[in-house]
């Protein structure tokens, strides 16, 4: 290559406008915070929420396909064909391909990514609203770092969602993880939080090492780090099978750690339990979306040719997760810890959809299976945010409300929030009319359609075990006398959002069609 | 036939009424909550009446059909309809809801709105089960109905209520999860249909039929309940408040039996024939062995709970002899048991409200202080024992007749219930009602109030009316039962 050919081609920044916006705002908030003396950090909070809202608007209005899809969902398909061109023209949105690459194909912008990012902003906004009162009550944690770190973590997740290169995947994961390590240790006087942060950091570093090692082997086997190039070379059979095999094992292990599935789940209970509840709420919700995205990007987009290998691995991880998660959750008395084990089992259940995509080289069921997983993960995030949000809602200064017994007699104290929590619990247990039922149903039908009847039976058996501990929370709220009669001190906005969250869990359980089709449609346009 | 979506009304009127009642909030408004609940229940019953008056007895096809897409992604439809088999259960359930609201009028003074709302919502969900023609819709109503009953047992139940509520929920969930897998399997096999009527026509080989039949069996056997998965029922009955016991006995047990007719028999007819011996055997164990178990109970509610299991044994026995007489007898028995078992539990509740004991030994000589009550209780005890002229006789007699044609020894074993059933019911009645006044609790008893009189009269009308003149019930069933028998006589194996 001569010097003349090595021209610098400026990357197309249009697809990453949301990321750029979010990054600039995060830096701005950092600087603003230096000059504003405010114990309550109201400005940082408001700016962070506005940033997320802005990022959502930027994401919607820079993507013609997302815009058209949203208009179609809200106003109907005719309106979409009618209105979209007008918006596109007025705003000068480039109408490119279904899938836009940028930064020399390191970065990808597609419908699945857009949709997951929208869910991500929504979840993070919810998390911040739920956390607000809790943070204000605790002087140690009322720092504006919480907001900036959350934004950086969000940026990391956006990078993960849109990564089309193993290095980009790694950068996204590290940006997320490093922010999370710091967040877990935010309350530096708390021994359990510091311990949790140390555990998380050490194990997380190990997992990053595994991931990098796997990536280097994939590079060794295929000669590329770019996900679509890897898929192409594997398809053409230009890969060293032995090295590739090792690479896939390490890669799957690293991803399994981030998802928190057995046997890479050790950090989950400790971190969920030890971290301050707002951070637990954050860890338990939004990163699951990003983890799902990298499963799709790396395993499905990149390594679909060797799907038999990673499906077999994920199958074992999924079954083990459901078993360990559900049985261990029974023994817990701390709600955060119980929900941690429940998260492990839910991630296992979600993986069932990922292992049934390709059956004997036949990818007929792939879309059905992967979209059921996507539906599962989105609805799980919604429910999980609600349950941890409820712990925050019931806590007040000097009282954490994270033991199951703290929920005793909630029905006497607040029938409405007891009902909301009950909806969350029944949704997690997979009882209709709540959205968790349709999440389980859609994954189960994918499993049965792929012919894995025994797997479906195992999955429902573990769900039955799981129902026990969710029922126990309902029992404590409804059947037991109240342990304390203090009224709920949460601010109005958190109450309204919590109610909306509960209603969403119920309404999506009655009308799941829209979200289901959105998942299927976005995957169809992105794979 | 009117243009109104009657079945939707039967489902959603009680549910909406339940939410309205819930909105009345705290116990300060409990009189309002009671009134609203009663109005909702009565209105819910009124909207089901046109189902009977507008019913076309000549056709076995589904009537009052409503069909609109619900979740097109999986071809799940909001598909409702009733035939001669299911129509009465919608009405019976709506009737029992009125009874239940009245039964809890005075007794429940804690979280009144939630109590009544739970029953109303459950009533709507149960109507949904009987009216659903879409497999998923059926399953969703089937499982969602667990939630209100779980809360009813757990919140307003007896001392051991937590254990009973968990046992009830987990037992039923265990059965229904396998049922869910079978539904999904049928969905895949039928090329993407959840319509129960499509599944009736779906050809299946013997092995899948067997598996489907067994998975259905687990789900429905738990619900019926059949021996040996019946153990949750006595616990649930004993701990549940009176209203909960009434709904459990009168309606919830019928779901399992109804499931056999709607799912097991028509979807897996060959497996049904193949495994009929198993069901007949389990039914006879329920009739004979559980009848003997009932004999030795000291707790009245437990005794009636075991007697319910024995009576439900007749129902499953009637189904699996594949004759019109047996099937219709079983259906009559199901409806009749709804009245009688509901009434028995109500009678026990009436005494429990006054004495706060269900133990037989704590009573004796109740007739001296509660003569009107004793008369009603006598009627229902006789009906429970299968006295002619009560509805209890009609169903059992039809099933025994069918059994004689089927196999003499089966009939012999089944008929032994005439003796055992009379023994445990009447012996209990004798110990509780007759004799000298046993203690000061009994001496202080007051006879039934006007409200209690009304409830007992309503139930007595049902039990006696059906016993004296069962024709209106059986003639509605005829064509649907005959069609079902025709259908299951044809093999589905290709």
CSV table of N, CA, C and O in Angstrom, one decimal, chain A residues 367-368 371-372 411-412 415 422 426 430-434 437-438 441-442 444-445 448-449 453 456-457 460-461 463-464 467-468 471-472 474-475 478-480 509-513 516-517 520, chain B residues 12 70-74 76 110-111 114 125 136-137 139-141 143-147 150-155 161-162 165-166 169-171 173-175 177-178 180-181 184-185 187-188 194:
chain,number,residue,atom,x,y,z
A,367,UNK,N,-35.0,-17.7,14.2
A,367,UNK,CA,-35.6,-16.4,14.5
A,367,UNK,C,-36.6,-16.5,15.6
A,367,UNK,O,-36.6,-15.7,16.5
A,368,UNK,N,-37.4,-17.6,15.5
A,368,UNK,CA,-38.4,-17.8,16.6
A,368,UNK,C,-37.7,-18.0,18.0
A,368,UNK,O,-38.1,-17.4,19.0
A,371,UNK,N,-35.8,-14.6,19.1
A,371,UNK,CA,-36.7,-13.6,19.5
A,371,UNK,C,-37.4,-13.9,20.8
A,371,UNK,O,-37.7,-13.0,21.5
A,372,UNK,N,-37.6,-15.2,21.0
A,372,UNK,CA,-38.2,-15.5,22.3
A,372,UNK,C,-37.3,-15.2,23.4
A,372,UNK,O,-37.7,-14.7,24.5
A,411,UNK,N,-49.4,-5.9,52.9
A,411,UNK,CA,-50.8,-5.8,52.4
A,411,UNK,C,-51.6,-4.9,53.4
A,411,UNK,O,-52.5,-4.2,53.0
A,412,UNK,N,-51.2,-4.9,54.7
A,412,UNK,CA,-51.8,-4.0,55.7
A,412,UNK,C,-51.3,-2.6,55.6
A,412,UNK,O,-52.1,-1.7,55.8
A,415,UNK,N,-51.9,-1.7,50.5
A,415,UNK,CA,-52.4,-2.8,49.7
A,415,UNK,C,-52.0,-2.7,48.2
A,415,UNK,O,-51.8,-3.7,47.6
A,422,UNK,N,-46.8,-8.4,44.4
A,422,UNK,CA,-47.3,-9.7,44.1
A,422,UNK,C,-47.3,-9.9,42.6
A,422,UNK,O,-47.0,-11.0,42.1
A,426,UNK,N,-45.5,-13.1,40.9
A,426,UNK,CA,-46.2,-14.0,40.0
A,426,UNK,C,-45.6,-14.0,38.6
A,426,UNK,O,-45.6,-15.0,37.9
A,430,UNK,N,-43.9,-17.0,36.6
A,430,UNK,CA,-44.4,-17.4,35.3
A,430,UNK,C,-45.9,-17.8,35.4
A,430,UNK,O,-46.3,-18.8,34.7
A,431,UNK,N,-46.7,-17.1,36.2
A,431,UNK,CA,-48.1,-17.4,36.3
A,431,UNK,C,-48.8,-16.3,35.5
A,431,UNK,O,-48.5,-15.1,35.5
A,432,UNK,N,-49.8,-16.7,34.6
A,432,UNK,CA,-50.6,-15.7,33.9
A,432,UNK,C,-51.5,-15.0,34.8
A,432,UNK,O,-51.7,-15.5,35.9
A,433,UNK,N,-52.0,-13.9,34.5
A,433,UNK,CA,-51.9,-13.0,33.4
A,433,UNK,C,-50.7,-12.1,33.5
A,433,UNK,O,-50.8,-10.9,33.1
A,434,UNK,N,-49.5,-12.5,33.8
A,434,UNK,CA,-48.4,-11.5,33.9
A,434,UNK,C,-47.4,-11.9,32.9
A,434,UNK,O,-47.4,-13.0,32.4
A,437,UNK,N,-45.2,-15.0,32.3
A,437,UNK,CA,-45.8,-16.2,31.8
A,437,UNK,C,-45.5,-16.3,30.3
A,437,UNK,O,-45.1,-17.4,29.8
A,438,UNK,N,-45.8,-15.2,29.6
A,438,UNK,CA,-45.6,-15.3,28.1
A,438,UNK,C,-44.1,-15.4,27.8
A,438,UNK,O,-43.7,-15.9,26.7
A,441,UNK,N,-43.5,-18.9,28.2
A,441,UNK,CA,-44.2,-19.6,27.2
A,441,UNK,C,-43.5,-19.5,25.8
A,441,UNK,O,-43.3,-20.5,25.1
A,442,UNK,N,-43.0,-18.3,25.5
A,442,UNK,CA,-42.4,-18.2,24.2
A,442,UNK,C,-41.1,-19.0,24.1
A,442,UNK,O,-40.8,-19.6,23.1
A,444,UNK,N,-40.4,-21.7,25.9
A,444,UNK,CA,-40.8,-23.1,25.9
A,444,UNK,C,-41.3,-23.6,24.5
A,444,UNK,O,-40.9,-24.7,24.1
A,445,UNK,N,-42.1,-22.7,23.8
A,445,UNK,CA,-42.5,-23.2,22.5
A,445,UNK,C,-41.4,-23.3,21.5
A,445,UNK,O,-41.4,-24.2,20.7
A,448,UNK,N,-39.8,-26.6,22.4
A,448,UNK,CA,-40.5,-27.8,21.9
A,448,UNK,C,-40.5,-27.8,20.4
A,448,UNK,O,-40.4,-28.9,19.8
A,449,UNK,N,-40.6,-26.7,19.8
A,449,UNK,CA,-40.6,-26.7,18.3
A,449,UNK,C,-39.3,-27.2,17.8
A,449,UNK,O,-39.2,-27.9,16.7
A,453,UNK,N,-38.0,-32.0,23.8
A,453,UNK,CA,-39.1,-32.1,24.8
A,453,UNK,C,-38.6,-32.2,26.2
A,453,UNK,O,-39.1,-31.7,27.1
A,456,UNK,N,-37.7,-29.0,27.8
A,456,UNK,CA,-38.9,-28.3,28.2
A,456,UNK,C,-39.4,-28.8,29.5
A,456,UNK,O,-39.8,-28.0,30.4
A,457,UNK,N,-39.4,-30.1,29.7
A,457,UNK,CA,-39.9,-30.7,30.9
A,457,UNK,C,-39.0,-30.3,32.1
A,457,UNK,O,-39.4,-30.0,33.2
A,460,UNK,N,-39.7,-26.7,33.0
A,460,UNK,CA,-40.9,-26.4,33.8
A,460,UNK,C,-40.7,-27.0,35.2
A,460,UNK,O,-41.3,-26.5,36.2
A,461,UNK,N,-40.0,-28.1,35.3
A,461,UNK,CA,-39.7,-28.6,36.7
A,461,UNK,C,-39.0,-27.6,37.5
A,461,UNK,O,-39.4,-27.4,38.7
A,463,UNK,N,-39.0,-24.5,37.1
A,463,UNK,CA,-40.0,-23.3,37.3
A,463,UNK,C,-40.9,-23.6,38.5
A,463,UNK,O,-41.2,-22.7,39.3
A,464,UNK,N,-41.2,-24.9,38.6
A,464,UNK,CA,-42.1,-25.3,39.8
A,464,UNK,C,-41.3,-25.1,41.1
A,464,UNK,O,-41.9,-24.6,42.0
A,467,UNK,N,-41.3,-21.4,41.7
A,467,UNK,CA,-42.6,-20.9,42.2
A,467,UNK,C,-42.6,-20.8,43.7
A,467,UNK,O,-43.2,-19.9,44.3
A,468,UNK,N,-42.0,-21.8,44.4
A,468,UNK,CA,-42.0,-21.9,45.8
A,468,UNK,C,-41.5,-20.6,46.5
A,468,UNK,O,-42.2,-20.0,47.3
A,471,UNK,N,-43.7,-17.5,45.8
A,471,UNK,CA,-44.9,-17.6,46.6
A,471,UNK,C,-44.6,-17.2,48.1
A,471,UNK,O,-45.5,-16.7,48.7
A,472,UNK,N,-43.4,-17.6,48.5
A,472,UNK,CA,-43.1,-17.2,49.9
A,472,UNK,C,-43.1,-15.7,50.1
A,472,UNK,O,-43.5,-15.3,51.2
A,474,UNK,N,-45.0,-13.6,48.5
A,474,UNK,CA,-46.4,-13.3,48.6
A,474,UNK,C,-47.0,-13.7,49.9
A,474,UNK,O,-47.7,-12.9,50.5
A,475,UNK,N,-46.6,-14.8,50.4
A,475,UNK,CA,-47.1,-15.3,51.7
A,475,UNK,C,-46.7,-14.3,52.8
A,475,UNK,O,-47.5,-13.9,53.6
A,478,UNK,N,-48.8,-11.1,52.4
A,478,UNK,CA,-50.3,-11.2,52.6
A,478,UNK,C,-50.7,-12.0,53.8
A,478,UNK,O,-51.7,-11.7,54.4
A,479,UNK,N,-50.0,-13.0,54.2
A,479,UNK,CA,-50.5,-13.9,55.3
A,479,UNK,C,-49.9,-13.5,56.6
A,479,UNK,O,-50.5,-13.8,57.7
A,480,UNK,N,-48.8,-12.8,56.7
A,480,UNK,CA,-48.1,-12.5,57.9
A,480,UNK,C,-48.5,-11.2,58.5
A,480,UNK,O,-48.9,-10.3,57.7
A,509,UNK,N,-48.6,-8.7,30.1
A,509,UNK,CA,-49.1,-10.0,30.2
A,509,UNK,C,-50.4,-10.3,29.5
A,509,UNK,O,-50.8,-11.4,29.2
A,510,UNK,N,-51.2,-9.2,29.4
A,510,UNK,CA,-52.5,-9.4,28.7
A,510,UNK,C,-52.3,-9.2,27.2
A,510,UNK,O,-53.0,-9.8,26.4
A,511,UNK,N,-51.5,-8.2,26.8
A,511,UNK,CA,-51.3,-7.9,25.4
A,511,UNK,C,-49.8,-8.0,25.1
A,511,UNK,O,-49.1,-7.0,24.9
A,512,UNK,N,-49.3,-9.2,25.0
A,512,UNK,CA,-47.8,-9.3,24.7
A,512,UNK,C,-47.5,-9.2,23.3
A,512,UNK,O,-46.3,-9.1,22.9
A,513,UNK,N,-48.5,-9.2,22.4
A,513,UNK,CA,-48.3,-9.3,21.0
A,513,UNK,C,-47.3,-8.3,20.4
A,513,UNK,O,-46.4,-8.6,19.7
A,516,UNK,N,-43.7,-8.8,21.5
A,516,UNK,CA,-43.2,-10.1,20.8
A,516,UNK,C,-42.9,-9.8,19.4
A,516,UNK,O,-41.8,-10.2,18.9
A,517,UNK,N,-43.8,-9.1,18.7
A,517,UNK,CA,-43.5,-8.9,17.2
A,517,UNK,C,-42.4,-7.9,17.1
A,517,UNK,O,-41.6,-8.1,16.1
A,520,UNK,N,-39.3,-10.0,17.3
A,520,UNK,CA,-39.1,-10.9,16.1
A,520,UNK,C,-38.7,-10.0,14.9
A,520,UNK,O,-37.8,-10.4,14.2
B,12,UNK,N,-66.2,-11.3,32.2
B,12,UNK,CA,-65.7,-10.0,32.6
B,12,UNK,C,-66.5,-9.2,33.6
B,12,UNK,O,-66.0,-8.4,34.3
B,70,UNK,N,-56.0,-12.8,19.4
B,70,UNK,CA,-55.4,-12.2,20.6
B,70,UNK,C,-53.9,-12.0,20.5
B,70,UNK,O,-53.4,-10.9,20.6
B,71,UNK,N,-53.2,-13.1,20.3
B,71,UNK,CA,-51.8,-13.0,20.1
B,71,UNK,C,-51.5,-13.7,18.7
B,71,UNK,O,-51.1,-14.8,18.7
B,72,UNK,N,-51.6,-12.9,17.6
B,72,UNK,CA,-51.4,-13.5,16.3
B,72,UNK,C,-50.0,-14.2,16.1
B,72,UNK,O,-49.9,-15.1,15.4
B,73,UNK,N,-49.1,-13.6,16.9
B,73,UNK,CA,-47.7,-14.2,16.7
B,73,UNK,C,-47.7,-15.7,17.0
B,73,UNK,O,-47.0,-16.4,16.3
B,74,UNK,N,-48.5,-16.2,17.9
B,74,UNK,CA,-48.6,-17.6,18.2
B,74,UNK,C,-50.0,-18.1,17.8
B,74,UNK,O,-50.3,-19.2,18.3
B,76,UNK,N,-52.8,-17.4,18.9
B,76,UNK,CA,-53.6,-17.6,20.1
B,76,UNK,C,-54.9,-16.7,19.9
B,76,UNK,O,-54.7,-15.5,19.6
B,110,UNK,N,-62.6,-8.9,58.1
B,110,UNK,CA,-61.2,-8.5,58.0
B,110,UNK,C,-60.9,-8.4,56.5
B,110,UNK,O,-61.0,-9.4,55.8
B,111,UNK,N,-60.5,-7.3,56.0
B,111,UNK,CA,-60.2,-7.1,54.6
B,111,UNK,C,-61.4,-7.5,53.7
B,111,UNK,O,-61.2,-8.4,52.8
B,114,UNK,N,-61.1,-7.0,49.8
B,114,UNK,CA,-60.2,-8.0,49.1
B,114,UNK,C,-60.8,-9.4,49.1
B,114,UNK,O,-60.7,-10.1,48.1
B,125,UNK,N,-62.6,-15.9,36.2
B,125,UNK,CA,-61.6,-16.7,35.6
B,125,UNK,C,-62.1,-18.2,35.4
B,125,UNK,O,-61.8,-18.8,34.4
B,136,UNK,N,-54.5,-22.2,24.8
B,136,UNK,CA,-53.8,-21.3,25.6
B,136,UNK,C,-54.7,-20.5,26.5
B,136,UNK,O,-54.4,-20.2,27.7
B,137,UNK,N,-55.8,-20.0,25.9
B,137,UNK,CA,-56.8,-19.3,26.7
B,137,UNK,C,-57.2,-20.1,27.9
B,137,UNK,O,-57.3,-19.6,29.1
B,139,UNK,N,-55.6,-22.5,29.3
B,139,UNK,CA,-54.5,-22.7,30.3
B,139,UNK,C,-54.3,-21.4,31.1
B,139,UNK,O,-54.1,-21.5,32.3
B,140,UNK,N,-54.5,-20.3,30.5
B,140,UNK,CA,-54.2,-19.0,31.2
B,140,UNK,C,-55.2,-18.8,32.3
B,140,UNK,O,-54.9,-18.5,33.4
B,141,UNK,N,-56.5,-19.1,31.9
B,141,UNK,CA,-57.5,-19.0,33.0
B,141,UNK,C,-57.3,-20.0,34.0
B,141,UNK,O,-57.5,-19.8,35.2
B,143,UNK,N,-54.6,-21.4,35.1
B,143,UNK,CA,-53.5,-21.2,36.0
B,143,UNK,C,-53.7,-19.9,36.8
B,143,UNK,O,-53.4,-19.8,38.0
B,144,UNK,N,-54.3,-18.9,36.1
B,144,UNK,CA,-54.6,-17.6,36.8
B,144,UNK,C,-55.5,-17.8,38.0
B,144,UNK,O,-55.5,-17.1,39.0
B,145,UNK,N,-56.4,-18.8,37.9
B,145,UNK,CA,-57.4,-19.0,38.9
B,145,UNK,C,-56.8,-19.5,40.2
B,145,UNK,O,-57.4,-19.5,41.3
B,146,UNK,N,-55.5,-20.0,40.1
B,146,UNK,CA,-54.8,-20.4,41.3
B,146,UNK,C,-54.6,-19.2,42.3
B,146,UNK,O,-54.6,-19.4,43.5
B,147,UNK,N,-54.3,-18.1,41.7
B,147,UNK,CA,-53.9,-16.9,42.5
B,147,UNK,C,-54.9,-16.5,43.5
B,147,UNK,O,-54.6,-16.5,44.7
B,150,UNK,N,-55.3,-19.2,46.2
B,150,UNK,CA,-54.1,-19.2,47.1
B,150,UNK,C,-54.3,-18.1,48.2
B,150,UNK,O,-54.0,-18.4,49.3
B,151,UNK,N,-54.7,-16.9,47.7
B,151,UNK,CA,-54.8,-15.8,48.7
B,151,UNK,C,-56.0,-16.1,49.6
B,151,UNK,O,-55.9,-15.8,50.8
B,152,UNK,N,-57.1,-16.6,49.1
B,152,UNK,CA,-58.2,-16.8,50.0
B,152,UNK,C,-57.9,-17.8,51.1
B,152,UNK,O,-58.2,-17.6,52.3
B,153,UNK,N,-57.2,-18.9,50.7
B,153,UNK,CA,-56.8,-19.9,51.8
B,153,UNK,C,-55.8,-19.2,52.7
B,153,UNK,O,-55.9,-19.4,53.9
B,154,UNK,N,-54.8,-18.5,52.1
B,154,UNK,CA,-53.8,-18.0,53.0
B,154,UNK,C,-54.1,-16.9,53.9
B,154,UNK,O,-53.6,-16.7,55.0
B,155,UNK,N,-55.0,-16.0,53.4
B,155,UNK,CA,-55.3,-14.8,54.2
B,155,UNK,C,-56.4,-15.1,55.2
B,155,UNK,O,-56.4,-14.7,56.3
B,161,UNK,N,-53.0,-22.5,57.6
B,161,UNK,CA,-53.4,-22.0,56.3
B,161,UNK,C,-52.2,-21.9,55.4
B,161,UNK,O,-52.3,-22.1,54.2
B,162,UNK,N,-51.0,-21.5,55.9
B,162,UNK,CA,-49.9,-21.3,55.0
B,162,UNK,C,-49.5,-22.6,54.3
B,162,UNK,O,-49.3,-22.7,53.1
B,165,UNK,N,-52.1,-23.5,51.8
B,165,UNK,CA,-52.1,-22.7,50.6
B,165,UNK,C,-51.0,-23.1,49.6
B,165,UNK,O,-51.1,-23.2,48.4
B,166,UNK,N,-49.8,-23.3,50.2
B,166,UNK,CA,-48.6,-23.7,49.4
B,166,UNK,C,-48.9,-25.1,48.8
B,166,UNK,O,-48.6,-25.3,47.6
B,169,UNK,N,-51.2,-24.7,45.9
B,169,UNK,CA,-50.7,-24.0,44.7
B,169,UNK,C,-49.7,-24.9,44.0
B,169,UNK,O,-49.7,-25.1,42.8
B,170,UNK,N,-48.8,-25.5,44.8
B,170,UNK,CA,-47.7,-26.2,44.1
B,170,UNK,C,-48.1,-27.5,43.5
B,170,UNK,O,-47.7,-27.9,42.4
B,171,UNK,N,-49.1,-28.2,44.2
B,171,UNK,CA,-49.6,-29.4,43.6
B,171,UNK,C,-50.3,-29.1,42.2
B,171,UNK,O,-50.0,-29.8,41.2
B,173,UNK,N,-49.9,-26.5,40.3
B,173,UNK,CA,-48.9,-26.0,39.4
B,173,UNK,C,-48.1,-27.1,38.7
B,173,UNK,O,-47.9,-27.1,37.5
B,174,UNK,N,-47.8,-28.1,39.6
B,174,UNK,CA,-47.0,-29.2,39.1
B,174,UNK,C,-47.8,-29.9,37.9
B,174,UNK,O,-47.2,-30.2,36.9
B,175,UNK,N,-49.1,-30.1,38.2
B,175,UNK,CA,-49.8,-30.8,37.1
B,175,UNK,C,-50.0,-29.9,35.9
B,175,UNK,O,-49.8,-30.3,34.7
B,177,UNK,N,-48.1,-27.5,34.7
B,177,UNK,CA,-46.9,-27.3,33.9
B,177,UNK,C,-46.7,-28.4,32.8
B,177,UNK,O,-46.3,-28.1,31.7
B,178,UNK,N,-46.9,-29.6,33.2
B,178,UNK,CA,-46.8,-30.7,32.2
B,178,UNK,C,-47.9,-30.5,31.1
B,178,UNK,O,-47.7,-30.8,29.9
B,180,UNK,N,-49.0,-27.7,30.2
B,180,UNK,CA,-48.5,-26.6,29.3
B,180,UNK,C,-47.6,-27.2,28.2
B,180,UNK,O,-47.8,-26.8,27.0
B,181,UNK,N,-46.7,-28.1,28.6
B,181,UNK,CA,-45.9,-28.7,27.6
B,181,UNK,C,-46.7,-29.4,26.5
B,181,UNK,O,-46.4,-29.4,25.3
B,184,UNK,N,-48.2,-27.0,24.1
B,184,UNK,CA,-47.2,-26.5,23.1
B,184,UNK,C,-46.9,-27.6,22.1
B,184,UNK,O,-46.8,-27.4,20.9
B,185,UNK,N,-46.8,-28.9,22.6
B,185,UNK,CA,-46.5,-30.0,21.7
B,185,UNK,C,-47.6,-30.1,20.6
B,185,UNK,O,-47.4,-30.2,19.4
B,187,UNK,N,-49.6,-27.7,19.7
B,187,UNK,CA,-49.5,-26.5,18.9
B,187,UNK,C,-48.5,-26.8,17.7
B,187,UNK,O,-48.7,-26.5,16.6
B,188,UNK,N,-47.3,-27.4,18.1
B,188,UNK,CA,-46.3,-27.7,17.1
B,188,UNK,C,-46.8,-28.8,16.1
B,188,UNK,O,-46.7,-28.6,14.9
B,194,UNK,N,-53.8,-23.3,18.2
B,194,UNK,CA,-54.1,-23.6,19.6
B,194,UNK,C,-55.6,-23.9,19.8
B,194,UNK,O,-56.1,-24.0,20.9
